[in-house]
Tab-separated table of C-alpha atoms and ligand atoms in Angstrom:
chain	number	residue	atom	x	y	z
A	10	UNK	CA	-31.867	13.230	72.060
A	11	UNK	CA	-30.371	9.742	69.700
A	12	UNK	CA	-32.782	6.672	70.026
A	13	UNK	CA	-31.627	5.909	74.605
A	14	UNK	CA	-29.701	2.099	73.019
A	15	UNK	CA	-26.447	1.157	72.917
A	16	UNK	CA	-24.053	-1.329	72.889
A	17	UNK	CA	-20.903	-1.022	75.584
A	18	UNK	CA	-18.012	-3.171	74.523
A	19	UNK	CA	-15.732	-2.738	77.783
A	20	UNK	CA	-11.334	-3.776	76.122
A	21	UNK	CA	-10.280	-4.337	79.742
A	22	UNK	CA	-12.704	-7.190	80.487
A	23	UNK	CA	-12.039	-8.546	77.165
A	24	UNK	CA	-8.328	-8.159	77.803
A	25	UNK	CA	-9.033	-9.870	81.314
A	26	UNK	CA	-10.505	-12.697	79.484
A	27	UNK	CA	-7.780	-13.285	77.747
A	28	UNK	CA	-5.477	-13.432	80.726
A	29	UNK	CA	-7.677	-16.407	81.405
A	30	UNK	CA	-7.349	-17.879	78.508
A	31	UNK	CA	-3.840	-18.205	78.457
A	32	UNK	CA	-3.339	-19.106	82.232
A	33	UNK	CA	-5.412	-22.136	81.192
A	34	UNK	CA	-3.037	-22.053	78.208
A	35	UNK	CA	-0.057	-22.847	79.804
A	36	UNK	CA	2.724	-23.284	77.481
A	37	UNK	CA	0.253	-22.949	74.111
A	38	UNK	CA	-0.478	-20.164	71.757
A	39	UNK	CA	-3.339	-18.736	71.732
A	40	UNK	CA	-5.453	-18.008	67.742
A	41	UNK	CA	-8.583	-15.682	69.827
A	42	UNK	CA	-11.037	-16.100	67.744
A	43	UNK	CA	-12.626	-13.591	66.354
A	44	UNK	CA	-15.055	-14.343	63.714
A	45	UNK	CA	-18.980	-12.973	62.852
A	46	UNK	CA	-17.118	-10.019	63.461
A	47	UNK	CA	-14.987	-11.021	66.966
A	48	UNK	CA	-19.049	-12.203	68.275
A	49	UNK	CA	-21.035	-9.043	67.448
A	50	UNK	CA	-18.279	-7.262	68.924
A	51	UNK	CA	-16.864	-5.588	66.517
A	52	UNK	CA	-13.326	-7.304	64.707
A	53	UNK	CA	-11.067	-4.333	64.666
A	54	UNK	CA	-11.746	-2.994	67.739
A	55	UNK	CA	-11.656	-6.623	69.460
A	56	UNK	CA	-8.300	-7.278	67.577
A	57	UNK	CA	-6.712	-4.005	68.149
A	58	UNK	CA	-7.510	-4.722	71.967
A	59	UNK	CA	-6.338	-7.860	72.524
A	60	UNK	CA	-2.880	-7.097	69.716
A	61	UNK	CA	-0.583	-6.929	72.397
A	62	UNK	CA	-1.300	-10.533	73.664
A	63	UNK	CA	-2.566	-12.587	71.047
A	64	UNK	CA	-0.213	-14.501	69.929
A	65	UNK	CA	-3.113	-15.274	66.158
A	66	UNK	CA	-6.498	-13.974	64.688
A	67	UNK	CA	-8.725	-16.709	63.866
A	68	UNK	CA	-12.235	-16.246	61.300
A	69	UNK	CA	-13.967	-18.057	58.717
A	70	UNK	CA	-13.642	-14.420	56.719
A	71	UNK	CA	-11.720	-13.870	53.868
A	72	UNK	CA	-12.904	-9.891	53.254
A	73	UNK	CA	-12.253	-9.067	57.461
A	74	UNK	CA	-8.359	-11.139	57.459
A	75	UNK	CA	-7.479	-9.123	54.548
A	76	UNK	CA	-9.634	-5.315	56.171
A	77	UNK	CA	-7.353	-6.288	59.573
A	78	UNK	CA	-3.621	-7.001	57.554
A	79	UNK	CA	-4.502	-3.484	55.829
A	80	UNK	CA	-5.022	-2.290	59.200
A	81	UNK	CA	-1.328	-3.202	59.903
A	82	UNK	CA	-2.241	-6.278	62.247
A	83	UNK	CA	0.688	-8.197	62.246
A	84	UNK	CA	-0.031	-11.241	64.084
A	85	UNK	CA	-0.734	-14.958	62.583
A	86	UNK	CA	-4.316	-15.044	61.287
A	87	UNK	CA	-5.959	-18.381	60.332
A	88	UNK	CA	-8.807	-18.725	58.250
A	89	UNK	CA	-10.918	-21.332	60.346
A	90	UNK	CA	-12.744	-22.882	56.621
A	91	UNK	CA	-10.374	-22.231	54.712
A	92	UNK	CA	-10.744	-20.831	50.813
A	93	UNK	CA	-13.303	-21.532	48.408
A	94	UNK	CA	-11.310	-22.187	45.313
A	95	UNK	CA	-8.378	-21.785	44.496
A	96	UNK	CA	-7.904	-18.878	43.019
A	97	UNK	CA	-7.599	-16.571	46.291
A	98	UNK	CA	-4.599	-19.038	47.974
A	99	UNK	CA	-2.087	-17.136	46.223
A	100	UNK	CA	-4.022	-14.270	47.855
A	101	UNK	CA	-3.628	-16.061	51.407
A	102	UNK	CA	0.585	-16.735	50.846
A	103	UNK	CA	0.921	-12.580	49.922
A	104	UNK	CA	-0.914	-11.756	53.356
A	105	UNK	CA	0.188	-14.698	55.458
A	106	UNK	CA	-3.210	-15.965	55.997
A	107	UNK	CA	-3.366	-19.796	56.856
A	108	UNK	CA	-6.248	-22.144	55.826
A	109	UNK	CA	-7.557	-24.516	57.193
A	110	UNK	CA	-7.537	-27.374	54.300
A	111	UNK	CA	-10.439	-29.965	54.940
A	112	UNK	CA	-10.892	-31.736	52.226
A	113	UNK	CA	-8.876	-32.958	49.494
A	114	UNK	CA	-9.782	-31.075	46.628
A	115	UNK	CA	-8.621	-27.728	48.564
A	116	UNK	CA	-4.704	-30.189	48.511
A	117	UNK	CA	-5.560	-30.932	45.239
A	118	UNK	CA	-6.094	-26.898	44.539
A	119	UNK	CA	-2.548	-26.158	45.647
A	120	UNK	CA	-0.659	-28.476	44.060
A	121	UNK	CA	-1.872	-26.363	41.261
A	122	UNK	CA	-0.698	-22.364	42.403
A	123	UNK	CA	2.595	-21.042	42.305
A	124	UNK	CA	2.710	-18.848	45.989
A	125	UNK	CA	4.832	-16.355	46.245
A	126	UNK	CA	6.426	-17.911	49.437
A	127	UNK	CA	4.939	-20.912	51.336
A	128	UNK	CA	2.079	-21.004	52.880
A	129	UNK	CA	1.122	-22.634	56.353
A	130	UNK	CA	-1.163	-25.321	56.537
A	131	UNK	CA	-3.976	-26.465	59.402
A	132	UNK	CA	-4.668	-29.607	58.195
A	133	UNK	CA	-8.412	-30.500	59.628
A	134	UNK	CA	-9.358	-34.339	60.326
A	135	UNK	CA	-13.149	-35.359	61.805
A	136	UNK	CA	-13.519	-37.144	64.683
A	137	UNK	CA	-16.739	-36.953	65.795
A	138	UNK	CA	-17.578	-33.977	65.018
A	139	UNK	CA	-18.892	-34.816	61.085
A	140	UNK	CA	-19.195	-31.780	60.209
A	141	UNK	CA	-15.311	-30.871	58.430
A	142	UNK	CA	-12.053	-32.630	58.154
A	143	UNK	CA	-10.486	-35.696	56.919
A	144	UNK	CA	-11.275	-38.611	57.091
A	145	UNK	CA	-8.442	-41.298	58.595
A	146	UNK	CA	-8.813	-43.162	55.489
A	147	UNK	CA	-7.886	-39.915	53.271
A	148	UNK	CA	-5.424	-38.442	56.314
A	149	UNK	CA	-1.752	-40.322	54.997
A	150	UNK	CA	-2.557	-39.210	50.717
A	151	UNK	CA	-3.231	-35.590	52.117
A	152	UNK	CA	-0.198	-35.458	54.063
A	153	UNK	CA	2.271	-37.424	51.143
A	154	UNK	CA	0.167	-34.594	48.601
A	155	UNK	CA	1.190	-32.117	51.006
A	156	UNK	CA	4.957	-32.888	51.719
A	157	UNK	CA	5.469	-32.894	47.696
A	158	UNK	CA	4.157	-29.798	46.736
A	159	UNK	CA	6.892	-26.444	46.860
A	160	UNK	CA	4.994	-23.566	48.811
A	161	UNK	CA	3.421	-26.075	51.069
A	162	UNK	CA	5.052	-24.497	55.130
A	163	UNK	CA	4.814	-26.003	57.942
A	164	UNK	CA	1.542	-28.423	58.818
A	165	UNK	CA	-0.471	-28.680	62.423
A	166	UNK	CA	-2.977	-30.930	62.856
A	167	UNK	CA	-6.559	-30.179	64.303
A	168	UNK	CA	-9.651	-30.761	65.468
A	169	UNK	CA	-12.527	-29.916	66.600
A	170	UNK	CA	-14.707	-31.066	69.589
A	171	UNK	CA	-18.565	-31.234	69.253
A	172	UNK	CA	-19.637	-31.897	72.882
A	173	UNK	CA	-16.402	-30.370	75.255
A	174	UNK	CA	-19.132	-28.177	76.926
A	175	UNK	CA	-21.745	-31.225	77.014
A	176	UNK	CA	-21.543	-34.251	79.649
A	177	UNK	CA	-19.700	-36.305	76.897
A	178	UNK	CA	-17.079	-34.307	76.624
A	179	UNK	CA	-14.649	-35.482	74.538
A	180	UNK	CA	-12.165	-38.996	75.781
A	181	UNK	CA	-13.735	-40.256	71.875
A	182	UNK	CA	-12.847	-37.694	70.019
A	183	UNK	CA	-9.244	-38.104	71.804
A	184	UNK	CA	-9.373	-41.169	71.353
A	185	UNK	CA	-10.168	-40.793	67.575
A	186	UNK	CA	-7.424	-38.333	66.802
A	187	UNK	CA	-5.262	-40.483	68.622
A	188	UNK	CA	-5.914	-43.207	66.300
A	189	UNK	CA	-5.670	-41.533	63.428
A	190	UNK	CA	-2.711	-39.501	64.790
A	191	UNK	CA	-0.267	-41.844	65.662
A	192	UNK	CA	3.126	-41.038	65.388
A	193	UNK	CA	2.623	-38.027	63.083
A	194	UNK	CA	4.720	-35.635	63.998
A	195	UNK	CA	2.828	-32.161	63.836
A	196	UNK	CA	1.920	-29.880	66.073
A	197	UNK	CA	-1.850	-29.949	67.628
A	198	UNK	CA	-4.494	-27.722	67.529
A	199	UNK	CA	-7.776	-29.109	68.867
A	200	UNK	CA	-9.789	-26.762	72.104
A	201	UNK	CA	-12.040	-24.521	72.182
A	202	UNK	CA	-12.750	-22.736	75.249
A	203	UNK	CA	-14.845	-24.953	76.973
A	204	UNK	CA	-11.655	-28.148	76.282
A	205	UNK	CA	-9.486	-25.246	77.721
A	206	UNK	CA	-11.308	-24.629	80.745
A	207	UNK	CA	-12.066	-28.395	81.102
A	208	UNK	CA	-9.617	-30.937	79.895
A	209	UNK	CA	-6.278	-30.038	79.636
A	210	UNK	CA	-5.111	-33.203	77.826
A	211	UNK	CA	-6.632	-31.472	74.794
A	212	UNK	CA	-4.000	-28.202	75.458
A	213	UNK	CA	-1.943	-29.421	72.433
A	214	UNK	CA	-0.359	-26.704	70.560
A	215	UNK	CA	-2.397	-24.557	70.454
A	216	UNK	CA	-5.667	-23.556	70.941
A	217	UNK	CA	-8.221	-21.953	69.712
A	218	UNK	CA	-11.221	-20.076	72.478
A	219	UNK	CA	-13.839	-17.858	71.316
A	220	UNK	CA	-16.909	-17.230	73.458
A	221	UNK	CA	-14.948	-16.564	77.060
A	222	UNK	CA	-13.028	-13.936	75.414
A	223	UNK	CA	-16.350	-12.168	75.233
A	224	UNK	CA	-16.934	-12.490	79.220
A	225	UNK	CA	-19.448	-15.682	78.644
A	226	UNK	CA	-19.207	-19.149	80.143
A	227	UNK	CA	-19.599	-22.305	77.580
A	228	UNK	CA	-20.867	-24.605	80.065
A	229	UNK	CA	-24.568	-23.805	81.310
A	230	UNK	CA	-24.167	-25.166	85.068
A	231	UNK	CA	-20.614	-23.256	85.699
A	232	UNK	CA	-21.364	-19.463	85.531
A	233	UNK	CA	-18.767	-16.931	83.605
A	234	UNK	CA	-18.450	-14.778	86.932
A	235	UNK	CA	-16.828	-18.053	88.244
A	236	UNK	CA	-14.382	-18.513	85.509
A	237	UNK	CA	-12.734	-15.417	86.238
A	238	UNK	CA	-14.384	-14.120	83.308
A	239	UNK	CA	-15.660	-10.955	82.699
A	240	UNK	CA	-18.839	-9.551	80.695
A	241	UNK	CA	-17.217	-7.580	77.635
A	242	UNK	CA	-20.889	-6.215	75.647
A	243	UNK	CA	-23.120	-4.653	77.477
A	244	UNK	CA	-26.647	-4.023	75.863
A	245	UNK	CA	-28.776	-1.353	77.162
A	246	UNK	CA	-31.245	0.890	76.871
A	247	UNK	CA	-34.126	3.458	79.118
A	248	UNK	CA	-37.326	3.444	79.389
A	249	UNK	CA	-39.332	5.094	77.200
A	250	UNK	CA	-43.064	5.235	78.563
A	251	UNK	CA	-44.712	3.464	82.337
A	252	UNK	CA	-47.762	2.489	81.966
A	253	UNK	CA	-51.052	0.618	84.413
A	254	UNK	CA	-51.793	-1.805	83.802
A	255	UNK	CA	-56.071	-3.017	85.442
A	256	UNK	CA	-55.864	-6.833	85.857
A	257	UNK	CA	-57.299	-8.509	82.764
A	258	UNK	CA	-55.196	-5.802	80.740
A	259	UNK	CA	-53.271	-8.054	77.110
A	260	UNK	CA	-49.748	-6.852	76.410
A	261	UNK	CA	-48.283	-6.097	73.083
A	262	UNK	CA	-49.019	-8.340	69.770
A	263	UNK	CA	-50.630	-11.123	70.280
A	264	UNK	CA	-52.236	-9.895	74.095
A	265	UNK	CA	-49.148	-12.819	75.097
A	266	UNK	CA	-49.001	-11.190	78.647
A	267	UNK	CA	-52.245	-10.521	80.566
A	268	UNK	CA	-52.259	-9.030	83.926
A	269	UNK	CA	-53.542	-10.662	86.448
A	270	UNK	CA	-54.215	-7.759	88.835
A	271	UNK	CA	-53.606	-4.234	88.703
A	272	UNK	CA	-49.815	-3.107	87.752
A	273	UNK	CA	-47.390	-0.770	85.949
A	274	UNK	CA	-45.148	-1.755	82.676
A	275	UNK	CA	-42.308	0.042	80.874
A	276	UNK	CA	-41.452	0.605	77.763
A	277	UNK	CA	-38.098	0.045	77.027
A	278	UNK	CA	-36.466	1.204	73.533
A	279	UNK	CA	-35.192	-2.035	72.391
A	280	UNK	CA	-36.596	-4.826	70.520
A	281	UNK	CA	-35.591	-7.220	67.275
A	282	UNK	CA	-34.520	-4.819	65.390
A	283	UNK	CA	-31.749	-4.289	67.507
A	284	UNK	CA	-30.918	-7.614	67.264
A	285	UNK	CA	-32.779	-8.494	71.060
A	286	UNK	CA	-34.387	-12.323	70.848
A	287	UNK	CA	-37.901	-12.320	69.602
A	288	UNK	CA	-38.656	-15.352	70.889
A	289	UNK	CA	-37.632	-14.282	74.830
A	290	UNK	CA	-40.890	-15.309	76.279
A	291	UNK	CA	-41.956	-12.727	79.192
A	292	UNK	CA	-40.415	-14.476	82.109
A	293	UNK	CA	-36.669	-12.841	81.181
A	294	UNK	CA	-34.496	-11.046	82.995
A	295	UNK	CA	-33.578	-7.364	82.680
A	296	UNK	CA	-32.091	-4.897	85.163
A	297	UNK	CA	-33.405	-1.398	85.454
A	298	UNK	CA	-32.047	0.950	87.482
A	299	UNK	CA	-29.548	-1.777	88.336
A	300	UNK	CA	-32.673	-4.433	90.025
A	301	UNK	CA	-33.665	-7.134	88.165
A	302	UNK	CA	-37.585	-7.520	86.504
A	303	UNK	CA	-38.732	-9.433	84.191
A	304	UNK	CA	-39.660	-9.084	80.674
A	305	UNK	CA	-43.609	-9.112	79.886
A	306	UNK	CA	-45.364	-10.280	76.343
A	307	UNK	CA	-43.955	-10.288	72.645
A	308	UNK	CA	-40.588	-8.661	72.145
A	309	UNK	CA	-41.674	-6.529	69.091
A	310	UNK	CA	-39.112	-4.684	66.244
A	311	UNK	CA	-37.933	-1.748	68.652
A	312	UNK	CA	-39.669	-2.411	71.545
A	313	UNK	CA	-39.880	-4.486	74.913
A	314	UNK	CA	-41.913	-4.467	78.310
A	315	UNK	CA	-40.937	-4.980	80.967
A	316	UNK	CA	-42.753	-5.616	84.606
A	317	UNK	CA	-42.665	-2.137	86.811
A	318	UNK	CA	-43.923	-4.268	89.989
A	319	UNK	CA	-42.046	-3.208	92.855
A	320	UNK	CA	-40.156	-0.526	91.588
A	321	UNK	CA	-42.136	2.260	92.301
A	322	UNK	CA	-38.425	4.845	91.544
A	323	UNK	CA	-38.436	3.974	87.925
A	324	UNK	CA	-40.181	6.210	84.983
A	325	UNK	CA	-39.398	7.364	81.529
A	326	UNK	CA	-35.219	7.837	81.304
A	327	UNK	CA	-34.785	4.577	83.854
A	328	UNK	CA	-31.407	2.659	82.595
A	329	UNK	CA	-32.224	-0.467	81.806
A	330	UNK	CA	-29.494	-3.199	81.676
A	331	UNK	CA	-30.318	-6.004	78.721
A	332	UNK	CA	-27.722	-8.315	78.759
A	333	UNK	CA	-23.643	-8.026	80.041
A	334	UNK	CA	-22.590	-5.758	83.163
A	335	UNK	CA	-24.576	-7.022	86.264
A	336	UNK	CA	-26.744	-9.329	83.896
A	337	UNK	CA	-25.203	-12.523	82.328
A	338	UNK	CA	-25.850	-12.231	79.012
A	339	UNK	CA	-25.611	-16.592	79.497
A	340	UNK	CA	-29.073	-16.096	81.497
A	341	UNK	CA	-30.735	-14.498	79.306
A	342	UNK	CA	-29.930	-16.755	76.176
A	343	UNK	CA	-30.443	-19.901	78.487
A	344	UNK	CA	-34.635	-17.437	79.340
A	345	UNK	CA	-35.302	-17.127	75.311
A	346	UNK	CA	-33.639	-20.756	74.513
A	347	UNK	CA	-30.656	-19.827	73.003
A	348	UNK	CA	-27.137	-19.291	73.636
A	349	UNK	CA	-24.645	-15.914	74.304
A	350	UNK	CA	-23.295	-16.306	71.081
A	351	UNK	CA	-26.939	-15.917	68.845
A	352	UNK	CA	-27.200	-12.828	71.204
A	353	UNK	CA	-24.143	-11.132	70.898
A	354	UNK	CA	-23.682	-12.621	67.027
A	355	UNK	CA	-27.220	-10.691	66.620
A	356	UNK	CA	-26.237	-7.237	67.641
A	357	UNK	CA	-27.850	-4.709	64.998
A	358	UNK	CA	-25.995	-2.149	63.156
A	359	UNK	CA	-28.067	-0.069	64.073
A	360	UNK	CA	-27.463	0.057	67.517
A	361	UNK	CA	-24.168	2.736	68.114
A	362	UNK	CA	-21.368	1.144	69.678
A	363	UNK	CA	-19.137	2.789	72.705
A	364	UNK	CA	-15.754	1.308	73.316
A	365	UNK	CA	-14.705	1.664	77.228
A	366	UNK	CA	-11.794	0.484	79.185
A	367	UNK	CA	-13.780	-0.302	82.519
A	368	UNK	CA	-12.765	-4.087	83.002
A	369	UNK	CA	-10.627	-5.966	85.186
A	370	UNK	CA	-7.944	-6.128	83.149
B	225	PLP	C1	-13.234	-24.635	64.364
B	225	PLP	C2	-14.000	-23.831	65.829
B	225	PLP	N1	-12.306	-22.881	66.314
B	225	PLP	C3	-12.368	-22.448	67.655
B	225	PLP	C4	-14.020	-21.709	68.005
B	225	PLP	C5	-14.658	-21.226	69.242
B	225	PLP	O1	-15.530	-21.803	70.092
B	225	PLP	P1	-15.692	-21.231	71.600
B	225	PLP	O2	-16.418	-20.230	70.328
B	225	PLP	O3	-17.091	-22.509	71.512
B	225	PLP	O4	-14.564	-20.868	71.933
B	225	PLP	C6	-14.808	-22.038	67.059
B	225	PLP	C7	-16.991	-21.284	66.603
B	225	PLP	O5	-17.385	-21.639	66.841
B	225	PLP	C8	-14.638	-22.804	65.794
B	225	PLP	O6	-15.825	-23.116	64.395
């Protein structure tokens, strides 16, 4: 018997979520964001599941992009951090990979290399995130330089929002973008999931949803289900032991949980070595036999403990859901003081993955 932990990846749910993005995007085309191994869901399986409906795929890893081309994926591919050295540019042109240019040196690199075919480029503008992107004062010079370079194809302007999911919203960044752009005629690519769902004015020509495709909500105050999104990843395992505690018994490393009264606990084969967050405190929600309970004590590498009070039928072998179908990853992440993006990306290589096609898609 293998260890009972596994991650189920529901490909129909992925397509359902892409259809939700499509409804919000209207006429804009959709870059499906698949960086970080498709947010931990598996790059190739995610791309294959979306191939029939996606307009293009966006990621940061050149090796991932090349692996997609090697696997025969023909849709446009956008490299969100562009390239890191000039000698990558011919490879990009050869494989039809579109770089995001975010600093003047990257434009200069383009003028030093001979490209086999014209290379479309995205020009990223810093409108307030202050991470990557050209400043207003650099933009005209960059465009003038790009227009002089023979190997440069179509230009698209892009920016990224820092607060599309927060109260602050995108108004200041949109104003900054308008001031930078003025009458420039280039297409626009602006919206992440939160902006796509919340700000129709930010839709532009291309959108870049990530987290919503995987069935999570970008907003703390709106559940994924209320947005029509279905969970793609379900992390599940089983109870491998149960134990009766007396009042005052301590649980796990450091004894951070002390039984307030006699109680039964279960031990789940899942720990931080599987990607479950070690910092999830006692009280983090868990499903056993489809019923909700909570974790108790510190998460260890291979195990975590849960409260079985009120669940007398639960025993060794009972199925446990850590997040996914029936228990939103957003809720688990919030209890652990993080976001579902981090939970998904942390899924450990030792967890076997089972592909399914069960969602609403
Ligand atoms: C440049 C860029 N665009 C789009 C996205 C997708 O964002 P989200 O997953 O919040 O939809 C990301 C993700 O961090 C990003 O870095």
